[in-house]
XYZ file of C-alpha atoms in Angstrom:
636
model
C -45.567 29.102 102.325
C -43.774 32.402 101.967
C -45.771 35.360 100.628
C -44.167 36.220 97.289
C -45.772 39.645 97.197
C -44.101 40.643 100.467
C -40.852 38.811 99.771
C -40.326 39.030 95.994
C -36.649 38.094 96.160
C -36.574 35.688 99.123
C -39.511 33.685 97.749
C -37.310 32.772 94.764
C -34.418 31.502 96.891
C -34.705 27.803 97.674
C -30.948 27.313 97.914
C -27.753 29.395 97.857
C -27.455 28.597 94.143
C -30.613 30.678 93.644
C -29.124 33.475 95.726
C -26.011 33.483 93.552
C -28.253 33.981 90.537
C -28.970 37.534 91.662
C -26.731 40.470 90.805
C -24.690 41.931 93.629
C -26.773 45.102 93.455
C -29.844 43.147 94.620
C -28.209 41.767 97.762
C -29.140 44.667 100.094
C -32.810 44.200 99.164
C -32.525 40.456 99.747
C -30.940 41.086 103.138
C -33.801 43.347 104.159
C -36.353 40.730 103.135
C -34.411 38.082 105.039
C -34.427 40.251 108.159
C -38.169 40.905 107.905
C -38.896 37.214 107.317
C -36.788 36.180 110.305
C -38.708 38.584 112.541
C -42.021 37.247 111.227
C -41.123 33.561 111.495
C -39.524 33.655 114.949
C -42.497 35.695 116.094
C -44.629 32.668 115.246
C -42.331 29.934 116.544
C -40.128 31.499 119.193
C -36.460 30.597 119.330
C -33.076 32.277 119.098
C -33.636 35.766 117.759
C -31.153 38.585 118.327
C -28.045 36.741 117.151
C -29.607 35.887 113.788
C -30.688 39.477 113.168
C -27.094 40.541 113.705
C -25.682 38.357 110.914
C -28.201 38.944 108.124
C -25.729 40.782 105.886
C -22.877 38.434 106.772
C -24.961 35.330 106.003
C -26.143 36.793 102.700
C -22.594 37.706 101.699
C -21.183 34.307 102.606
C -23.696 32.269 100.641
C -23.503 34.632 97.642
C -19.717 34.737 97.502
C -18.867 31.133 98.382
C -19.926 28.004 96.504
C -21.771 26.371 99.370
C -22.100 23.537 100.230
C -18.928 22.683 98.274
C -17.208 25.460 100.207
C -17.581 24.966 103.939
C -19.078 27.475 106.383
C -18.772 26.481 110.042
C -21.006 28.393 112.440
C -19.950 28.671 116.070
C -22.596 27.770 118.703
C -25.381 28.193 116.149
C -27.569 30.788 117.883
C -27.117 32.866 114.721
C -27.922 30.123 112.198
C -31.603 30.814 111.458
C -30.861 33.114 108.452
C -28.474 30.442 107.183
C -31.226 27.835 107.465
C -33.707 30.089 105.648
C -31.317 30.489 102.705
C -30.438 26.784 102.565
C -33.758 25.123 101.825
C -35.544 25.409 105.152
C -37.284 28.728 104.588
C -40.847 27.383 104.588
C -40.243 25.179 107.636
C -38.340 27.626 109.839
C -41.517 28.296 111.834
C -41.243 24.703 113.147
C -37.886 25.333 114.810
C -37.453 23.554 118.174
C -40.683 21.593 117.680
C -40.805 17.799 117.532
C -40.058 16.794 113.955
C -39.313 20.401 113.006
C -36.189 22.340 112.134
C -33.359 21.916 114.623
C -32.354 25.050 116.584
C -28.658 24.550 115.813
C -26.693 23.389 112.753
C -27.234 19.665 112.353
C -25.481 17.560 109.745
C -28.327 15.058 109.425
C -30.687 17.901 108.547
C -28.823 19.533 105.669
C -25.620 19.249 103.667
C -25.203 22.975 104.257
C -24.817 22.340 107.999
C -21.206 21.286 107.722
C -20.608 20.753 111.445
C -23.097 19.883 114.166
C -22.870 22.307 117.046
C -24.587 23.620 120.159
C -21.665 24.422 122.460
C -19.462 27.405 121.770
C -15.922 27.893 120.529
C -15.609 24.775 118.369
C -15.725 26.421 114.939
C -12.051 27.223 114.405
C -10.911 23.753 115.425
C -13.477 22.084 113.176
C -12.764 24.380 110.241
C -9.022 23.868 110.612
C -9.553 20.119 110.571
C -11.573 20.466 107.371
C -8.899 22.667 105.789
C -6.156 20.162 106.619
C -8.165 17.241 105.238
C -9.004 19.179 102.064
C -5.351 20.071 101.502
C -4.364 16.424 101.857
C -7.048 15.455 99.348
C -5.693 18.014 96.885
C -8.850 20.081 96.486
C -9.183 23.852 96.763
C -12.407 23.939 98.751
C -12.718 27.142 100.809
C -13.324 26.870 104.548
C -14.755 29.671 106.713
C -15.314 29.683 110.484
C -17.724 32.279 111.902
C -17.149 32.892 115.611
C -18.582 35.531 117.923
C -16.620 37.625 120.376
C -18.392 35.803 123.209
C -17.222 32.425 121.907
C -13.753 33.912 121.423
C -13.439 34.120 125.212
C -13.037 30.342 125.469
C -9.642 28.706 125.602
C -10.491 26.215 122.864
C -10.637 29.025 120.311
C -7.054 30.029 121.157
C -5.855 26.458 121.026
C -7.119 26.341 117.438
C -5.677 29.759 116.545
C -2.333 28.759 118.017
C -2.274 25.551 115.988
C -3.403 27.108 112.714
C -1.064 30.080 112.936
C 1.982 27.937 113.575
C 1.510 25.326 110.859
C 3.882 24.739 107.966
C 2.595 24.689 105.304
C 0.031 27.292 106.253
C -3.602 26.158 106.109
C -6.028 28.078 103.904
C -8.608 29.154 106.441
C -10.733 32.263 106.991
C -11.916 33.056 110.511
C -14.628 35.715 110.708
C -14.812 37.292 114.147
C -18.374 38.571 114.537
C -17.965 41.203 117.226
C -21.176 42.473 118.813
C -19.780 42.710 122.364
C -22.368 40.201 123.511
C -22.593 36.573 124.455
C -26.000 35.538 125.818
C -25.334 38.235 128.401
C -22.798 41.003 127.978
C -19.431 39.620 126.939
C -16.824 39.910 129.699
C -13.087 39.624 130.146
C -9.851 40.944 128.739
C -10.589 39.920 125.146
C -13.784 41.968 125.213
C -11.864 45.004 126.466
C -9.236 44.524 123.789
C -11.794 44.368 120.989
C -13.569 47.383 122.430
C -10.376 49.421 122.352
C -9.735 48.228 118.818
C -13.095 49.307 117.445
C -13.141 52.521 119.457
C -9.833 53.914 118.202
C -10.909 56.926 116.122
C -7.341 57.729 115.171
C -6.580 54.247 113.894
C -9.817 54.063 111.924
C -9.188 57.479 110.389
C -5.676 56.449 109.349
C -6.934 53.220 107.858
C -9.708 54.884 105.873
C -7.342 57.566 104.627
C -4.934 54.930 103.378
C -7.740 53.181 101.512
C -8.645 56.382 99.676
C -5.046 56.848 98.557
C -4.115 53.247 97.693
C -7.441 51.521 97.164
C -7.587 47.806 97.817
C -4.372 46.908 95.963
C -2.178 45.135 98.484
C 0.578 43.802 96.237
C 2.308 47.057 95.277
C 5.404 48.291 97.057
C 3.699 51.350 98.597
C 0.775 49.204 99.739
C 3.094 46.728 101.457
C 4.899 49.606 103.161
C 1.630 51.147 104.383
C 0.484 47.722 105.533
C 3.552 47.383 107.768
C 3.138 50.970 108.947
C -0.514 50.240 109.815
C 0.508 47.182 111.848
C 2.964 49.333 113.790
C 0.296 51.900 114.582
C -2.232 49.229 115.519
C 0.211 47.949 118.080
C 0.373 51.441 119.591
C -3.376 51.983 119.769
C -4.691 48.503 120.492
C -3.303 44.985 120.975
C -4.930 43.761 117.729
C -1.582 42.423 116.599
C -2.341 39.478 118.902
C -3.913 37.695 115.948
C -1.050 38.548 113.622
C 1.544 37.453 116.145
C -0.325 34.130 116.254
C 0.150 33.823 112.498
C -3.129 35.208 111.124
C -3.419 37.995 108.581
C -5.803 40.411 110.323
C -8.313 42.558 108.403
C -10.687 44.986 110.056
C -12.583 46.038 111.876
C -15.301 46.717 109.295
C -19.043 47.373 109.565
C -20.759 44.000 109.340
C -24.017 45.651 108.257
C -22.439 47.523 105.321
C -22.992 44.835 102.714
C -20.890 46.412 99.926
C -17.942 46.939 102.293
C -18.340 43.443 103.674
C -18.342 41.920 100.198
C -15.342 43.996 99.168
C -13.262 42.733 102.061
C -14.398 39.124 101.653
C -13.679 39.125 97.909
C -10.103 40.123 98.630
C -9.668 37.593 101.416
C -11.064 34.811 99.237
C -8.050 35.201 96.956
C -5.449 35.087 99.718
C -3.613 32.012 100.956
C -2.880 31.068 104.548
C -4.793 31.772 107.761
C -6.899 34.955 107.599
C -8.983 36.702 110.261
C -11.704 39.176 109.329
C -13.048 41.285 112.180
C -16.586 42.565 111.609
C -18.633 44.761 113.935
C -22.325 43.923 114.180
C -25.290 44.752 116.389
C -27.184 41.920 118.027
C -30.864 42.343 117.173
C -30.078 44.637 114.222
C -33.163 45.954 112.447
C -35.648 45.270 115.231
C -35.546 48.200 117.600
C -36.781 46.357 120.677
C -34.158 43.642 120.237
C -31.395 46.207 119.762
C -32.480 47.896 122.994
C -32.761 44.677 125.004
C -30.151 42.335 123.586
C -30.298 39.974 126.555
C -34.083 39.723 126.664
C -34.318 39.108 122.928
C -31.522 36.552 122.732
C -34.182 33.834 122.702
C -37.920 34.426 122.796
C -41.236 32.670 123.054
C -43.739 33.297 120.245
C -44.685 36.979 120.126
C -46.337 39.637 117.989
C -43.519 41.588 116.273
C -45.695 44.704 116.169
C -45.883 44.705 119.986
C -42.729 42.910 121.040
C -42.401 40.352 123.784
C -45.078 40.941 126.415
C -44.693 39.503 129.906
C -47.428 37.041 130.728
C -49.730 38.193 133.486
C -50.545 36.322 136.648
C -48.398 34.515 139.155
C -46.296 31.632 137.932
C -44.644 28.814 139.762
C -41.020 29.511 140.580
C -38.614 27.464 138.512
C -35.784 25.456 139.996
C -33.511 28.179 138.637
C -35.487 30.738 140.662
C -35.169 28.567 143.754
C -31.405 28.434 143.308
C -31.118 32.183 142.735
C -33.040 32.998 145.903
C -31.092 30.430 147.924
C -27.780 31.821 146.705
C -28.602 35.313 147.942
C -29.964 34.027 151.255
C -26.918 31.863 151.871
C -24.597 34.708 150.886
C -26.244 36.843 153.557
C -25.711 34.061 156.096
C -22.116 33.192 155.149
C -19.735 35.773 153.750
C -17.397 33.049 152.515
C -19.793 32.223 149.687
C -18.614 33.177 146.184
C -20.727 32.633 143.049
C -19.251 31.559 139.716
C -20.885 31.243 136.291
C -19.397 30.538 132.856
C -21.341 33.239 130.957
C -24.783 32.050 132.071
C -25.924 34.711 134.528
C -29.532 34.778 133.331
C -29.891 31.101 132.505
C -28.459 29.920 135.823
C -30.342 32.429 137.987
C -27.539 34.734 139.145
C -28.992 38.090 138.107
C -30.131 39.054 141.608
C -26.904 37.791 143.175
C -24.788 39.752 140.687
C -26.553 42.945 141.729
C -26.672 42.369 145.478
C -23.184 40.891 145.813
C -21.162 42.197 142.853
C -17.852 41.765 144.667
C -18.637 38.076 145.230
C -19.933 37.396 141.717
C -17.596 35.999 139.051
C -18.635 35.624 135.423
C -15.623 33.942 133.848
C -16.992 34.033 130.240
C -17.349 30.845 128.214
C -14.647 29.029 130.118
C -16.038 26.048 131.996
C -12.639 24.499 132.667
C -11.405 27.727 134.197
C -14.606 28.114 136.236
C -14.069 24.787 137.981
C -10.367 25.246 138.702
C -10.987 28.846 139.793
C -13.393 27.437 142.364
C -10.743 24.962 143.468
C -8.284 27.773 144.095
C -10.862 29.739 146.039
C -11.663 26.715 148.195
C -8.014 26.139 149.056
C -7.882 29.608 150.584
C -10.993 29.137 152.721
C -13.755 30.519 150.508
C -16.938 28.568 149.776
C -17.414 28.710 145.986
C -20.665 27.753 144.278
C -20.348 26.920 140.582
C -23.683 27.495 138.849
C -23.575 25.594 135.579
C -25.755 23.688 133.139
C -25.345 19.927 133.159
C -24.362 19.874 129.495
C -21.702 22.552 130.044
C -20.188 20.855 133.087
C -19.155 18.111 130.677
C -16.594 20.586 129.357
C -15.072 20.985 132.805
C -15.093 17.317 133.771
C -11.330 16.855 133.884
C -11.071 19.789 136.273
C -13.906 18.452 138.437
C -12.015 15.181 138.802
C -8.412 16.319 139.055
C -8.642 19.777 140.591
C -11.628 19.392 142.921
C -12.442 15.773 143.752
C -8.923 14.376 144.141
C -8.106 17.212 146.540
C -11.471 16.872 148.352
C -12.064 20.606 147.971
C -15.109 22.354 149.333
C -16.884 23.247 146.075
C -20.640 23.097 145.478
C -21.867 22.475 141.937
C -25.385 23.774 141.331
C -26.234 21.882 138.155
C -29.170 23.305 136.213
C -30.912 21.644 133.237
C -30.265 18.145 134.550
C -31.960 15.373 132.594
C -34.291 15.961 129.673
C -34.148 19.603 128.594
C -36.321 19.651 125.488
C -36.433 22.052 122.542
C -32.699 22.781 122.344
C -32.000 19.161 121.444
C -29.243 16.688 122.158
C -26.451 19.240 122.534
C -28.151 20.800 125.539
C -29.567 17.679 127.179
C -28.351 16.904 130.704
C -28.812 13.160 130.338
C -25.361 12.036 131.444
C -24.548 13.838 134.680
C -25.643 11.232 137.223
C -23.471 8.701 135.388
C -20.394 10.880 135.151
C -20.740 12.246 138.688
C -21.453 9.076 140.672
C -18.254 7.408 139.483
C -16.073 10.215 140.915
C -14.661 9.462 144.389
C -15.306 11.973 147.199
C -18.423 13.410 145.509
C -21.812 13.805 147.160
C -24.528 13.798 144.490
C -28.122 14.846 145.141
C -31.297 15.109 143.038
C -34.339 16.897 144.523
C -37.919 15.751 144.079
C -39.367 19.248 144.542
C -38.483 22.885 145.097
C -38.239 22.750 148.883
C -35.958 19.763 148.716
C -33.803 21.568 146.167
C -33.213 24.388 148.634
C -32.467 21.906 151.409
C -29.985 20.046 149.237
C -28.203 23.232 148.209
C -27.746 24.059 151.886
C -26.637 20.496 152.608
C -24.055 20.580 149.832
C -22.798 24.006 150.825
C -22.289 23.029 154.462
C -20.755 19.675 153.595
C -16.963 19.723 153.789
C -15.933 18.466 150.391
C -17.206 18.464 146.807
C -20.955 18.180 146.345
C -23.425 18.489 143.497
C -27.131 19.259 143.393
C -28.680 18.394 140.061
C -32.093 19.801 139.190
C -34.232 19.997 136.032
C -35.268 22.807 133.767
C -38.547 24.537 134.545
C -40.892 24.242 137.497
C -41.474 21.353 139.859
C -44.513 20.358 141.823
C -45.255 23.907 142.940
C -44.454 23.317 146.604
C -43.134 26.448 148.321
C -39.370 26.330 148.758
C -39.566 28.378 151.954
C -36.834 30.596 153.342
C -35.142 28.259 155.830
C -31.534 27.163 155.400
C -31.935 23.681 156.825
C -30.082 20.559 155.771
C -30.815 16.905 155.061
C -28.908 13.979 156.553
C -26.441 12.907 153.884
C -27.217 9.537 152.337
C -30.729 9.199 153.755
C -33.694 8.515 151.479
C -37.368 9.213 152.193
C -40.128 6.594 151.978
C -43.077 8.373 150.429
C -45.511 5.451 150.683
C -45.440 1.868 151.965
C -46.854 -0.828 149.722
C -46.223 -4.431 148.746
C -44.262 -6.564 146.292
C -42.338 -3.896 144.361
C -40.422 -0.862 145.580
C -40.139 2.094 143.206
C -36.820 3.843 143.848
C -37.133 7.264 142.222
C -34.384 9.843 141.826
C -35.129 13.542 141.421
C -37.718 14.830 138.995
C -39.264 11.395 138.389
C -40.586 11.090 141.956
C -44.053 12.604 141.238
C -44.689 10.179 138.352
C -43.496 7.280 140.520
C -45.911 8.319 143.268
C -48.792 8.359 140.809
C -47.986 4.855 139.582
C -47.271 3.551 143.069
C -50.575 4.820 144.395
C -52.480 3.066 141.625
C -50.711 -0.286 142.029
C -50.205 -0.287 145.785
C -46.411 -0.216 145.623
C -43.744 1.201 147.893
C -42.371 4.509 146.635
C -39.031 5.901 147.801
C -37.671 9.350 147.115
C -34.007 8.357 146.997
C -32.666 11.924 147.258
C -29.005 10.875 147.197
C -27.418 9.293 144.155
C -24.176 9.107 146.097
C -23.993 7.918 148.805
C -27.034 5.654 148.503
C -29.139 4.840 151.548
C -27.633 1.385 152.057
C -29.562 0.547 155.231
C -32.946 1.318 153.662
C -32.167 -0.597 150.481
C -31.138 -3.695 152.428
C -34.292 -3.447 154.534
C -36.556 -3.144 151.481
C -34.766 -6.003 149.717
C -35.940 -8.337 152.486
C -39.604 -7.398 152.137
C -40.091 -6.877 148.394
C -40.051 -9.091 145.302
C -38.216 -6.574 143.161
C -36.934 -3.045 142.751
C -37.606 -0.526 139.991
C -35.168 2.357 139.690
C -36.375 5.506 137.938
C -34.196 8.414 136.861
C -34.129 11.291 134.385
C -30.671 10.158 133.230
C -29.330 7.495 130.903
C -29.671 4.005 132.338
C -26.036 3.204 131.518
C -24.000 3.860 134.638
C -26.736 5.933 136.246
C -28.251 5.995 139.711
C -30.000 2.678 139.128
C -26.697 1.049 138.315
C -25.533 2.092 141.764
C -28.469 0.239 143.323
C -27.632 -2.955 141.411
C -23.966 -2.641 142.343
C -24.910 -2.374 146.026
C -27.180 -5.421 145.888
C -24.573 -7.451 144.017
C -21.890 -6.528 146.543
C -24.190 -7.787 149.314
C -24.901 -11.049 147.475
C -28.574 -10.189 146.994
C -30.120 -11.524 143.782
C -33.260 -9.383 143.816
C -34.720 -8.591 140.353
C -34.158 -4.946 139.418
C -35.823 -3.116 136.531
C -33.934 0.022 135.469
C -36.026 2.759 133.869
C -34.298 5.843 132.543
C -33.341 7.631 129.374
C -32.358 5.592 126.322
C -28.886 4.798 125.061
C -29.361 7.253 122.211
C -29.453 11.009 121.661
C -33.010 12.285 121.749
C -33.848 15.054 119.307
C -35.585 18.342 120.064
C -39.127 18.244 121.425
C -40.848 19.402 124.601
C -39.662 17.982 127.907
C -43.000 16.206 128.342
C -42.785 14.631 124.871
C -39.253 13.390 125.464
C -40.113 11.862 128.834
C -43.093 10.084 127.293
C -40.888 8.891 124.416
C -38.484 7.417 126.980
C -41.325 5.780 128.925
C -40.739 7.982 131.963
C -44.205 9.505 132.260
C -46.731 7.776 134.508
C -48.261 5.792 131.642
C -44.886 4.598 130.416
C -43.700 3.609 133.874
C -46.902 1.661 134.541
C -46.655 -0.135 131.211
C -43.054 -1.198 131.895
C -43.990 -2.474 135.338
C -46.882 -4.553 134.060
C -44.774 -5.994 131.283
C -42.191 -7.169 133.818
C -44.680 -8.193 136.550
C -48.027 -8.845 134.792
C -49.944 -9.642 137.965
C -49.525 -6.236 139.579
C -52.708 -4.795 138.077
C -54.786 -7.571 139.676
C -54.188 -5.969 143.073
C -55.309 -2.661 141.620
C -58.525 -4.239 140.288
C -59.377 -5.864 143.641
C -58.815 -2.574 145.462
C -60.954 -0.656 142.975
C -63.805 -3.156 143.318
C -63.632 -2.994 147.085
C -63.663 0.802 146.994
């Protein structure tokens, strides 16, 4: 429970209705308590940190001014939603964020009526809010709708599709878009939009003119002189910065204003609340505001493990196993040194995808395209046409956003693009929006693709080299975190495409394991005396080996860290069916449902993909298998 002596205001706020019971003069004190409580709670739980600190005043103002949940607030991405969750009934549970059964890390409609739109991927807020505004208008209600989008999310094309639609509608929709500009995404924001906003906020002359006009005319916008000055200001804005972009798209632009100046923020929002049509409020904030270490290291404090706020995040001592992301990052630099045709592409995930070292050692060959997955894939296609060897480093869940481009722009043209797909399979605490459960299904159905899944770190490096040297599109899909701990080595050797590896020869049943499930399969196979195969290739499958094993085994079990529907195991059944082989096949994989946030280990156990779950499924299907185990144990 919250300490009422330390948080005298916040302890009395169980919902936004309680917040609205306070006078406006108390809001700055409430905001300070909210900031301190966020620092304390995330220190205990870990989670997204800097983005929430940057919107404390904005969140307080929104829930005080608007009649939520009747009025709708749509948060983009949701990294910044922890203060919102604290003010909307989840204050005492926020320390459970990302834990099994705890508070979700992103807005989630099933969790609260205040979470108006479920989210986890960026740049959806304006589209969703516009849809709400249209539906509300048709229903004849005057519900207010607000979309809060960061400058990082504003780099994605989807945001401009929504702006273009909203600004060109007749009648005009009543919609407020708040552009939260902190010049950051997870990493530094990049691209032309970032430069434009930087010029806008950095224009001393424009800001001086604006502030001078306010002193003379106040906030009255309806008078003749005010309308004249408004047009004059638009003219001057066009000379100093291209901020008229938003107004040319049909939005009434206000700003930029200090997003940490609560009185100024409320003043602007009160005015905008009375206006009709599409509005855009541009606020300037600081990611990590109020916690000095987070302000100084905005990338490092984007998301944190539990830490002591009095000391800050302290690096854990001792050697740790390299993650698959580390393996990819080292391979990328080594391959770049060996082949100057290599170009690296990331859609705003330099740190997460392991490109930090590459970006420093090969800056001229490093391309961060911002949150633009579709563009990333087609950019790679263009590079490949001209003889370069692009590597697209991308999370499995984010590649879903570039799927059309993967099919139409890369695969149909058989272009030489390597997809290094991180966070494949069960991801864990970030929940369903970040899970990579679908990629084997959506990749294996694409003609011309080679699809690989490594069983360990060394194999991951070998597969990356194999895919890079293959002429045509290829994908290497690997999980979050560390593998078995085997050294990846420094060689740049390849694997024969479409060839599996028999890890152990046994009897009766063959376990056909893909990727990260191989170690668990080996453990079960050793106990029951079964054949275990590291399949390596999802596409093409090792046809010759499968036909050989089908002659000598009573059944197959396919195991994958992917949904069963249409996954790697489905490919095995399709092959057997095409050959007229009626061998029993048990498919083990992830369920036909969206798993909620928990640790990777918990989610695998929930899906029956840990060693105990796999063994139980086998014995249920073939009850006599454990008899062989008992005989062998007695003999030993």
